[in-house]
XYZ file of C-alpha atoms in Angstrom:
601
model
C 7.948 128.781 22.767
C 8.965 125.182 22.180
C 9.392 122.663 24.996
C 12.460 120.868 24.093
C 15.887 122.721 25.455
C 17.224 122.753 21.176
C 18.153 125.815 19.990
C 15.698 127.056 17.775
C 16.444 128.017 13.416
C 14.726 130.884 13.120
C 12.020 130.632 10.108
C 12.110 132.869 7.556
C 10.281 135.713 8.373
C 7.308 137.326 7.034
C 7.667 140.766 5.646
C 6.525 143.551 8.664
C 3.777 145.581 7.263
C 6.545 148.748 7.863
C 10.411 148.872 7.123
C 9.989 152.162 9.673
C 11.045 150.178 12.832
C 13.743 153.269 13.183
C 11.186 155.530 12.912
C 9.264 153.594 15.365
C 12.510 154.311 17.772
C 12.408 150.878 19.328
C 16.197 150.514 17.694
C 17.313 153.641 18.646
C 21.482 153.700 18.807
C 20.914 154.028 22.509
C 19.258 151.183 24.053
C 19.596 149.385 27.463
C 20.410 145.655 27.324
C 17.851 144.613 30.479
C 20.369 142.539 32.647
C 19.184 142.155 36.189
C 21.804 144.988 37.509
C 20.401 147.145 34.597
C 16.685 146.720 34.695
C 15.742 149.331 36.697
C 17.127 152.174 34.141
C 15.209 154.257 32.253
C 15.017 153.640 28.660
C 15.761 156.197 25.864
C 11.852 157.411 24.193
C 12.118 159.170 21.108
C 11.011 162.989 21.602
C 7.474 163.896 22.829
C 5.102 163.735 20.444
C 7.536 162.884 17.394
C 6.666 161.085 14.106
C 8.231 160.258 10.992
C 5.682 159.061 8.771
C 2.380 158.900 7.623
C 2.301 155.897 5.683
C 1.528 152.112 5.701
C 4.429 149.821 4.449
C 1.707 147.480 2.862
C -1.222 149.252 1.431
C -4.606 148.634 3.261
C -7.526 147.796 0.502
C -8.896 150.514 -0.866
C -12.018 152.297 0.124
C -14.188 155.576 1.051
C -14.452 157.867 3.514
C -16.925 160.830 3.754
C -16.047 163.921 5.544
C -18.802 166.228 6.153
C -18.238 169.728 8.029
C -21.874 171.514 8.078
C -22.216 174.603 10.486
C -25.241 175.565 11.878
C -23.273 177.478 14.776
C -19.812 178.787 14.781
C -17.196 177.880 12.125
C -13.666 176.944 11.927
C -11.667 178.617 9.928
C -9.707 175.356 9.858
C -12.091 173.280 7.917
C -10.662 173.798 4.587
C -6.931 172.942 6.279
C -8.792 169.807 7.744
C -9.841 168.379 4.472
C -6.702 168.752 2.229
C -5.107 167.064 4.884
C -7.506 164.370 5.019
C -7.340 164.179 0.955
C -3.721 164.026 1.681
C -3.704 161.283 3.820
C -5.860 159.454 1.672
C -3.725 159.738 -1.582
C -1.147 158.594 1.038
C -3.039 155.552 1.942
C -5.326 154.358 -0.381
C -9.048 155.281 0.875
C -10.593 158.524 -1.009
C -12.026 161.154 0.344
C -15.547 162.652 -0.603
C -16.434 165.852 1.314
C -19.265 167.587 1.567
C -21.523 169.880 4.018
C -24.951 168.952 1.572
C -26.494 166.851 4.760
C -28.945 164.930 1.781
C -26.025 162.926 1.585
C -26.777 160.959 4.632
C -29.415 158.272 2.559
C -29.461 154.735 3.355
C -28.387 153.878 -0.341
C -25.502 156.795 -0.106
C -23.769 156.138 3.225
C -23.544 152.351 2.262
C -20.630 153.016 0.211
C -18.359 154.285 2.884
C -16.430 152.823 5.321
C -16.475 155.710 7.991
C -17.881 159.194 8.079
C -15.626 161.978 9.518
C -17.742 165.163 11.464
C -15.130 167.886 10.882
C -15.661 170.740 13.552
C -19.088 170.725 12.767
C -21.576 172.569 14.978
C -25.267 172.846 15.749
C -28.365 170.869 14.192
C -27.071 169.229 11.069
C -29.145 166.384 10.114
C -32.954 166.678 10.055
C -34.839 163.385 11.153
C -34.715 161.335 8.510
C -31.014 161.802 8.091
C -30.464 161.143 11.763
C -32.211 158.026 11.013
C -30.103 157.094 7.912
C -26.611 157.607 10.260
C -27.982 155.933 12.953
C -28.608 152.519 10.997
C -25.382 153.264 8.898
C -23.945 153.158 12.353
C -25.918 150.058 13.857
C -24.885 148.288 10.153
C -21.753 148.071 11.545
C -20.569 151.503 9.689
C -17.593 154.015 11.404
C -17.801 157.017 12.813
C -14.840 160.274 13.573
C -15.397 162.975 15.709
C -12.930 165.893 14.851
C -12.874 168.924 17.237
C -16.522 170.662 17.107
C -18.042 167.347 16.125
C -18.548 167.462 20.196
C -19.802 170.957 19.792
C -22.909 169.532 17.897
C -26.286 167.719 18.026
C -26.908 168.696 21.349
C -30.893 166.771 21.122
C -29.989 164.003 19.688
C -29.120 161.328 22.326
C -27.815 158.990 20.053
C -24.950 160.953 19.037
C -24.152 161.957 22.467
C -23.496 158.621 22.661
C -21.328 157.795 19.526
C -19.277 160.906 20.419
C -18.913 160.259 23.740
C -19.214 163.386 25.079
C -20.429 166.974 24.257
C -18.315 170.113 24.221
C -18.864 172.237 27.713
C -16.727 175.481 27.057
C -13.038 175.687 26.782
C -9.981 178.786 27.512
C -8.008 180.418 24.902
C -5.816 178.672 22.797
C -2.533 177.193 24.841
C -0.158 175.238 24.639
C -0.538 172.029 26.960
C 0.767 168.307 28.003
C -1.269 165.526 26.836
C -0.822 162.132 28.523
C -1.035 159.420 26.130
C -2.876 156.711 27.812
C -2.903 154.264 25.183
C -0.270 153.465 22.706
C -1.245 150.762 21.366
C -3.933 151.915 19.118
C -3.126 152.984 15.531
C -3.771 156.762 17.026
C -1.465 156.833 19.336
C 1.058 154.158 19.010
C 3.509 156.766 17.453
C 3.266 158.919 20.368
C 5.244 159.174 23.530
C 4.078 159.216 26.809
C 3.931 163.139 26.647
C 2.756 164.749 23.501
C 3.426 168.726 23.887
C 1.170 170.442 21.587
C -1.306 173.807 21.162
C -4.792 174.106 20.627
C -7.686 174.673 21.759
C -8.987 172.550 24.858
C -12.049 171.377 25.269
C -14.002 171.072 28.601
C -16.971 168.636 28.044
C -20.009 168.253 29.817
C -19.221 164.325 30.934
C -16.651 162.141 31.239
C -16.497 159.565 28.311
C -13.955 157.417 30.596
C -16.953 154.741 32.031
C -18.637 154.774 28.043
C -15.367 154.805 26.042
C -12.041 153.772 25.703
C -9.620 156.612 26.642
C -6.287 157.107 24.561
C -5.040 160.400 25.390
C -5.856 163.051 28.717
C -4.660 166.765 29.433
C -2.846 167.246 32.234
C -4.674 169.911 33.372
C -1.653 171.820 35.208
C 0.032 171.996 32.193
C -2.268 174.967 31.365
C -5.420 177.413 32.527
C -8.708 176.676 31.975
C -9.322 172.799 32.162
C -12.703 172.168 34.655
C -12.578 168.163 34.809
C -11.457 168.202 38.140
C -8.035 166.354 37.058
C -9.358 163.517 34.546
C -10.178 165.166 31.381
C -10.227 162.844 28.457
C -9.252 164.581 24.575
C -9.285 161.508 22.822
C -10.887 158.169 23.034
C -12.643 155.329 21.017
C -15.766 152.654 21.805
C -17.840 149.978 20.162
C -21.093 151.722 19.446
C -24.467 149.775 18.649
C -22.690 147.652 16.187
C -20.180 150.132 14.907
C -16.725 152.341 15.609
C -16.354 155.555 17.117
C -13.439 157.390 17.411
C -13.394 160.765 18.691
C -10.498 163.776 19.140
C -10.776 166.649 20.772
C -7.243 168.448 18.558
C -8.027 170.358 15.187
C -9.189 173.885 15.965
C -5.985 175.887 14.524
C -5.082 175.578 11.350
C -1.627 175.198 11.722
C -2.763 171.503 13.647
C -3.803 169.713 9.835
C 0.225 170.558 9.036
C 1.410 168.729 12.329
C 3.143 165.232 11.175
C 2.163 163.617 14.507
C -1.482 165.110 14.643
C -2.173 164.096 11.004
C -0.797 160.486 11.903
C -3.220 161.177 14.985
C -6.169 161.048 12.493
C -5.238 158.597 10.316
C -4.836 156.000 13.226
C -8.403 156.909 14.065
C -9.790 156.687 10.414
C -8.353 153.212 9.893
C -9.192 151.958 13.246
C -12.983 153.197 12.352
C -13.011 152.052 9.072
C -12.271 148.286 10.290
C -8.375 148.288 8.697
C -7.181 148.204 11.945
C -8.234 146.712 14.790
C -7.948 147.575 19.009
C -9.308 147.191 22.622
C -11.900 149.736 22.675
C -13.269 148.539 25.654
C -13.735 151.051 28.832
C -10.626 150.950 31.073
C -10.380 151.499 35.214
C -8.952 149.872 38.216
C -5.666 148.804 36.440
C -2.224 149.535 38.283
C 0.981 149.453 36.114
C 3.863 146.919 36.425
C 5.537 148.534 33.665
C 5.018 152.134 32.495
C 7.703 152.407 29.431
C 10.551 154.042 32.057
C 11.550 151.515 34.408
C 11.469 147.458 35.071
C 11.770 148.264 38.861
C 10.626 144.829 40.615
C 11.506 142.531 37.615
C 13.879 140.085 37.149
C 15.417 138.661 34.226
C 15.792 134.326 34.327
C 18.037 132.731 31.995
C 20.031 133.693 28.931
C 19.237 136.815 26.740
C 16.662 139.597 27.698
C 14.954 142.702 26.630
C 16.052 145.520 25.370
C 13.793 149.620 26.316
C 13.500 152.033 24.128
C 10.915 154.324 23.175
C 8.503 152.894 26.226
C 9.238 149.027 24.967
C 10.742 145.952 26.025
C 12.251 144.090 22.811
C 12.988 140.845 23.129
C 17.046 139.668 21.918
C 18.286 135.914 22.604
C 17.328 133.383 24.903
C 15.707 131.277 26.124
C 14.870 133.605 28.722
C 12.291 135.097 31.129
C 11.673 138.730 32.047
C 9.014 138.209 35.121
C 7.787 140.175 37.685
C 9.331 139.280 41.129
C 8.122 142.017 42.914
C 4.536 140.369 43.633
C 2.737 136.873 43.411
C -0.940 137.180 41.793
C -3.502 135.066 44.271
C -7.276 134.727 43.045
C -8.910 136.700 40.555
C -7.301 139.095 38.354
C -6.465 140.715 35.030
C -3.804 141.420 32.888
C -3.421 143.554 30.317
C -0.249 144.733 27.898
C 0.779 145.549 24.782
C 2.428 143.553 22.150
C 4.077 143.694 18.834
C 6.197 141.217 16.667
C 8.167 142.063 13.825
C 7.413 139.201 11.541
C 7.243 135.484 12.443
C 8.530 135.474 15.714
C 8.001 133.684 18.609
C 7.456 135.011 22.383
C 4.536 134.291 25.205
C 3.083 135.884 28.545
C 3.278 133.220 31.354
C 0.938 133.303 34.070
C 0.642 131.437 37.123
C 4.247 130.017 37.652
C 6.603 130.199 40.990
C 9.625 132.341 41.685
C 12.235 131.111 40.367
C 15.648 132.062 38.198
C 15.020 129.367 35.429
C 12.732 130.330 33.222
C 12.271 126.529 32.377
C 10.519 126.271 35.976
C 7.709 128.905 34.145
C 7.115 126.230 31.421
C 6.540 123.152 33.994
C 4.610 125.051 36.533
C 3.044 127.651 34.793
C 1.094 128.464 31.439
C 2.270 129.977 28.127
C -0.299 132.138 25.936
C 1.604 132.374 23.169
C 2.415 134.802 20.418
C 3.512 132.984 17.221
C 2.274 133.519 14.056
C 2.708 130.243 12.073
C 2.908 126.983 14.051
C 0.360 124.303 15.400
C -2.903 125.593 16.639
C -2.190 125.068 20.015
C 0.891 126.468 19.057
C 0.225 130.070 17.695
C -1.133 132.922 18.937
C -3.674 132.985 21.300
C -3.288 129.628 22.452
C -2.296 127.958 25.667
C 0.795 126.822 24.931
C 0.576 122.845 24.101
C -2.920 122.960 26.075
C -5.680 124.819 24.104
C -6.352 126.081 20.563
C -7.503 129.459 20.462
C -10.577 130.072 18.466
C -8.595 130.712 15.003
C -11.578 132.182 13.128
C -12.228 134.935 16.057
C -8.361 135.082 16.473
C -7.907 135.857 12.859
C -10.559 138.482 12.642
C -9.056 140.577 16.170
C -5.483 140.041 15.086
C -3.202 143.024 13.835
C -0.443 142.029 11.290
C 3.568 142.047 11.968
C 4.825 145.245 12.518
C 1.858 146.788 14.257
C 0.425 146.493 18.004
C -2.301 144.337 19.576
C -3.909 144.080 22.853
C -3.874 141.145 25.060
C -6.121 140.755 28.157
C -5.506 137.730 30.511
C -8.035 137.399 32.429
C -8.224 134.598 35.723
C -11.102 133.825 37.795
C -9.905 130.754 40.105
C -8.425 128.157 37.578
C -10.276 129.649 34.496
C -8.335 131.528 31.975
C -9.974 133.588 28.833
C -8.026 135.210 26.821
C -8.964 138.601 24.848
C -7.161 139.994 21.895
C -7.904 143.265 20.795
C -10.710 143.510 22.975
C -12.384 139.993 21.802
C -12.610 136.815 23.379
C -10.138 134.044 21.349
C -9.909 131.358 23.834
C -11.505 129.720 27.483
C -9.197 127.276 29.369
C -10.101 126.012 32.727
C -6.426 124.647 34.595
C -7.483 120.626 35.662
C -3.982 119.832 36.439
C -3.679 119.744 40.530
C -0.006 120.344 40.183
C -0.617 123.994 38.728
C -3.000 127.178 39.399
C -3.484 130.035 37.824
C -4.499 130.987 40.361
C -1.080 131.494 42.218
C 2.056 132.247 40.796
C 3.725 135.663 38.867
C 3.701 137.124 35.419
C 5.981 136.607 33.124
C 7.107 137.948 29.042
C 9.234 135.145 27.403
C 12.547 136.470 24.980
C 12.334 133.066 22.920
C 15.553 132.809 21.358
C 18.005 134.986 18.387
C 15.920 136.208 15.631
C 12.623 136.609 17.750
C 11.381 140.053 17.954
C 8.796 140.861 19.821
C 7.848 144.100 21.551
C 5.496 144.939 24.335
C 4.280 147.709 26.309
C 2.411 149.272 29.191
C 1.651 145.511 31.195
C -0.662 146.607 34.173
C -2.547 144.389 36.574
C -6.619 144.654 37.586
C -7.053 142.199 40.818
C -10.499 141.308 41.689
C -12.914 139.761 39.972
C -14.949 141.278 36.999
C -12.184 142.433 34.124
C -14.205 143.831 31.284
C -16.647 142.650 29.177
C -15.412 140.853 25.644
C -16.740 144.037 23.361
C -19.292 143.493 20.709
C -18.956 140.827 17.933
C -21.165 142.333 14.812
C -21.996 140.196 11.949
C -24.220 137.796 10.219
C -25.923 135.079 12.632
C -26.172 131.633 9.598
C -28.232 128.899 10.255
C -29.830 126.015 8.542
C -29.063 126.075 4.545
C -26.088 128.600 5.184
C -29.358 131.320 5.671
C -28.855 134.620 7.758
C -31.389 135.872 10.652
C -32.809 138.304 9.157
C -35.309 141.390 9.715
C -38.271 141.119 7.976
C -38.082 143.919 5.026
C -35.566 145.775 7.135
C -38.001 147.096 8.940
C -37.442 148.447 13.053
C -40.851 148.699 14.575
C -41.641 146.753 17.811
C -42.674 143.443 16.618
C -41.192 143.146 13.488
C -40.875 139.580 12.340
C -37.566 137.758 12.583
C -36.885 135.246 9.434
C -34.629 133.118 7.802
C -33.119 134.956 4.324
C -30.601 134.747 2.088
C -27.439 136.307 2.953
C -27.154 139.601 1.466
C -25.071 142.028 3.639
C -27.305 144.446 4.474
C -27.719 145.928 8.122
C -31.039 143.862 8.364
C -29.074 140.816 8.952
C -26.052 142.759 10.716
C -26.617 141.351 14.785
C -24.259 142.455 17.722
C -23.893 139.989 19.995
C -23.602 142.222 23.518
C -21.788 141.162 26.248
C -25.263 141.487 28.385
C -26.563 138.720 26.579
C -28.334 140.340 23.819
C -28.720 140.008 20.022
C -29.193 143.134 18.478
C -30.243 144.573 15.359
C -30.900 148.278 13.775
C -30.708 149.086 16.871
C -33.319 146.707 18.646
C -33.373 143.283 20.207
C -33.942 139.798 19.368
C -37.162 138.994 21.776
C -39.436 136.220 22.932
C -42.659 137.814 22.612
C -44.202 138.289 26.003
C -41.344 136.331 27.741
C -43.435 133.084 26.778
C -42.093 129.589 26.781
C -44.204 127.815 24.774
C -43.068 125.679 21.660
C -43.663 127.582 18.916
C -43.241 131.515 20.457
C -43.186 134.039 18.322
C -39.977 135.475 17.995
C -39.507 139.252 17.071
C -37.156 142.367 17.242
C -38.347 145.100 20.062
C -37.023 148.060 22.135
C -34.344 146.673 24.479
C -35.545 146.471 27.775
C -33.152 144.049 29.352
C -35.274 141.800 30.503
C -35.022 137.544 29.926
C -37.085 137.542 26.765
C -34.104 139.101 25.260
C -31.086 137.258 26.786
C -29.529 134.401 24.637
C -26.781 132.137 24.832
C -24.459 130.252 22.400
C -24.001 126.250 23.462
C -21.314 124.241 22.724
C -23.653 121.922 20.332
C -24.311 125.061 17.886
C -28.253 125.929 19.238
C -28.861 129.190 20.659
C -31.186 129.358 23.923
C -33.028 131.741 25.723
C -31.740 131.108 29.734
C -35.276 132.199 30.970
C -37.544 130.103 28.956
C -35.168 127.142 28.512
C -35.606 126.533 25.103
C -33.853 127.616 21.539
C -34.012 129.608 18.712
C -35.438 127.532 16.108
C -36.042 128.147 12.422
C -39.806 126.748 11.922
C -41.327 123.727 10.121
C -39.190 121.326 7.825
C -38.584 123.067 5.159
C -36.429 126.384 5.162
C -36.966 129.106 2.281
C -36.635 132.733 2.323
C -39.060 134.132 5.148
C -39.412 131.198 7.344
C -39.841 132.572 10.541
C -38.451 131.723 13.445
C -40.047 131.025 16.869
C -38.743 129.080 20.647
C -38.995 125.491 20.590
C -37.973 122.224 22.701
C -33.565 122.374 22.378
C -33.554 119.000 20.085
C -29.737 120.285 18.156
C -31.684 119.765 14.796
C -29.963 121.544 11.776
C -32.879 124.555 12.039
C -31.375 124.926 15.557
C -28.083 125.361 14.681
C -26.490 129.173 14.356
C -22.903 130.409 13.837
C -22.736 133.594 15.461
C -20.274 136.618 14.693
């Protein structure tokens, strides 16, 4: 928003990544202007389930997927369905499919060239040992991963894909029709869903809830059939940041007739792009949130000033102001979280206010409160992810998290006393502690700005966590540079205990891919960055080893570039005075010398 009272000119927009807005239905012919008498209505959703289109308005670069569907157990009669639909989606979208069930395709060299790897109702022991291996540093390189159907159904000793799948199948009833609950719809696999989606297959029990490991995007309602044993909570779809790469995972696909379904193949294509890094979401784990606004009604808000929101399809749109649609229902005190969905249509202009009291001029919101905007061309503190007129965010991580016009993103807001961080898309993009005594975040209601004509913006599904904790900012994965614009690097790519950790040139490869957990870690193929023997001398070997959580392997980024280890004090510092390739490094004395400087991911 801006802070003078001028009416704004509208810029001239940047072209939405889709002209299918109507397909979207957030323009449906009958919408509900959100005046304060008329809030409360329902909105008018487009029909369970429904979807228009497969493709992308603006091609996303082109690359590789492999789809393998190897059987060792039972096998789908739908596998052949499930890969000309996949071609088909690919010719549709520019990434090509190569499918095979040859399992000497999982190599080190091979899988390099992909961008995800679909398991297509496979079943039983697949992989031997040293393919295992191969897929589990493809993963850990940073590489994506789809579970289709019977992928669950598969692997059953190998703990590591228990994990990237999420779960593992259980036993399931005959094939029924049922009501799935779509949890998420802001994620490219479900954002062109309903809250319902109506369809039949075959329903998977699994062994264990994914909900505390993974992301959930879509449940069954388990009365809406016979059969389902998850005691009420039984996940079908869901996605998570895995040891330095994507997982998505679907439990849909047994019938054939499924790889014909318009909304289930836009199902899989939202999970493909999201795991082959086109797209990106909050993949965090979700609980403990309570909705303010579910898609049907704006019971307990209020609408300040000219202008307002329009509902449709489960979303407010935003149409003249300058106005404020807040929640008056409830003041926020302490800590707590928000969460919601948002989308703009091009370069428009809207903001979440936090921390601001009641009032029916939404001007009071800008001198009491705090704007995070959404803009997507003005001044840094000015754009998206920034305090309004306060704080940059951080433009680089911003960049990297952010979803173009025309598709949804994810914003958490989370306070803790006067401190504010700000996640989009499940990564951290800005930290702003309030100093002014005439303000708190502290106290003070929620808020979604409608800016002004021409400014389009969209959200969804705002919900509220109070207490402290939130979640964790997910996993950044990438290159770690220091001195001489070198990478960290494992020595030879090698992953036994003790392997030496070096200075290299950049070169891309997963020995120099690092995920910096939210535990404090740095991890690579799979094992962490570690003080040997949790010493604290000068001059401490440094080396990669099983993660064990203990100090040797916490670190933390400073604000003057080093990179210390809490426990010992001291910093991770690229040896001696000169740096080639295969200078180790070791813990020294923090001195903020340019061998002690890192730019993590």
């Amino acid at each position: 928003m801006r802070t003078t009272r001028t009416t704004r000119t509208p810029r001239a927009r940047l072209a939405p990544r889709t002209p299918l807005k109507a397909a979207l239905g957030l323009f449906a012919a009958a919408v509900l202007c959100l005046t304060p008498q008329a809030a409360a209505q329902p909105g008018t959703g487009s029909p369970s389930g429904t979807v228009t289109a497969e493709h992308r308005a603006a091609a996303d670069p082109a690359y590789k997927i492999l789809v393998f569907s190897k059987t060792a157990g039972f096998r789908h009669s739908s596998i052949d369905d499930g890969i000309a639909a996949l071609r088909g989606l690919g010719t549709a979208n520019n990434f090509t499919v190569d499918a095979t069930e040859d399992a000497q395709a999982f190599t080190t060299g091979n899988l390099a060239q992909y961008k995800a790897v679909v398991f297509l109702s496979t079943t039983g022991d697949v992989l031997n040992a040293a393919q295992q291996t191969a897929f589990e540093q493809y993963i850990q390189g940073g590489g994506g991963y789809v579970g289709i159907h019977a992928a669950a159904d598969t692997e059953y000793d190998w703990p590591f894909y228990e994990g990237l799948a999420g779960a593992l199948f259980h036993s399931h009833p005959a094939i029924q029709s049922a009501t799935v609950k779509v949890e998420d719809r802001a994620h490219d696999a479900t954002a062109h869903l309903g809250g319902t989606w109506q369809r039949t297959d075959e329903w998977y029990n699994y062994r264990t809830n994914p909900r505390t490991s993974a992301h959930v995007l879509a449940s069954l309602d388990e009365s809406s059939y016979s059969g389902g044993n998850m005691s009420g909570d039984h996940p079908i779809a869901w996605c998570k940041d895995y040891q330095g790469g994507r997982a998505f995972y679907t439990g849909g696909g047994h019938t054939d007739e499924s790889y014909t379904e318009p909304a289930f193949r836009r199902h899989l294509l939202g999970g493909i792009r999201w795991a082959a890094g086109m797209t990106d979401a909050d993949c965090r784990p979700e609980t403990g949130y309570t909705s303010l606004f579910d898609g049907s009604s704006t019971t307990g808000w209020k609408q300040a000033g000219p202008g307002g929101f329009t509902l449709a399809d489960g979303s407010l749109t935003s149409h003249g102001g300058l106005g404020l649609l807040w929640y008056s229902a409830k003041e926020f005190t302490g800590d707590y979280s928000v969460k919601l969905d948002w989308k703009a249509a091009g370069d428009d202009n809207s903001g979440v206010f936090l921390g601001f009291p009641a009032s029916d001029d939404p001007w009071s919101a800008v001198s009491n409160g705090y704007e995070i905007q959404i803009d997507a061309t003005d001044a840094a503190d000015r754009t998206t992810g920034a305090v309004y007129g306060f704080k940059s965010a951080d433009i680089t991580a911003r960049d990297a998290a952010l979803n173009p016009p025309g598709e949804w993103n994810t914003y958490e807001l989370r306070v803790t006393g006067e401190r504010l961080e700000v996640f989009l898309n499940g990564r951290k993009i800005n930290d702003f502690t309030n100093t002014d005594p005439a303000r708190s975040l502290a106290q003070g209601h929620i808020g979604i700005q409608n800016h002004g004509d021409g400014d389009e913006v969209s959200f969804r599904s705002i919900r509220v966590r109070q207490g402290g904790g939130g979640q964790e900012p997910a996993p950044r994965t990438g290159e770690v540079k220091g001195v001489n614009g070198k990478c960290l690097d494992v020595d030879g790519g090698q992953s036994a205990d003790g392997t030496k950790v070096q200075v290299w040139t950049c070169n891309g490869s997963a020995a120099q891919r690092w995920t910096v957990g939210g535990d404090g870690s740095l991890k690579a193929l799979g094992k962490c960055l570690d003080v040997s023997g949790g010493g604290s001398a000068d001059g401490t070997r440094i080396q990669l080893w099983s993660c064990n959580g203990t100090g040797a392997q916490k670190w933390a980024a400073q604000s003057d570039g080093t990179v210390r280890n809490p426990q010992s004090g001291k910093c991770l510092d690229a040896s001696g005075g000169t740096w080639n390739d295969g200078t180790a490094v070791h813990l020294w004395t923090c001195h903020t010398g340019p061998n002690q400087k890192w730019t993590l991911p």
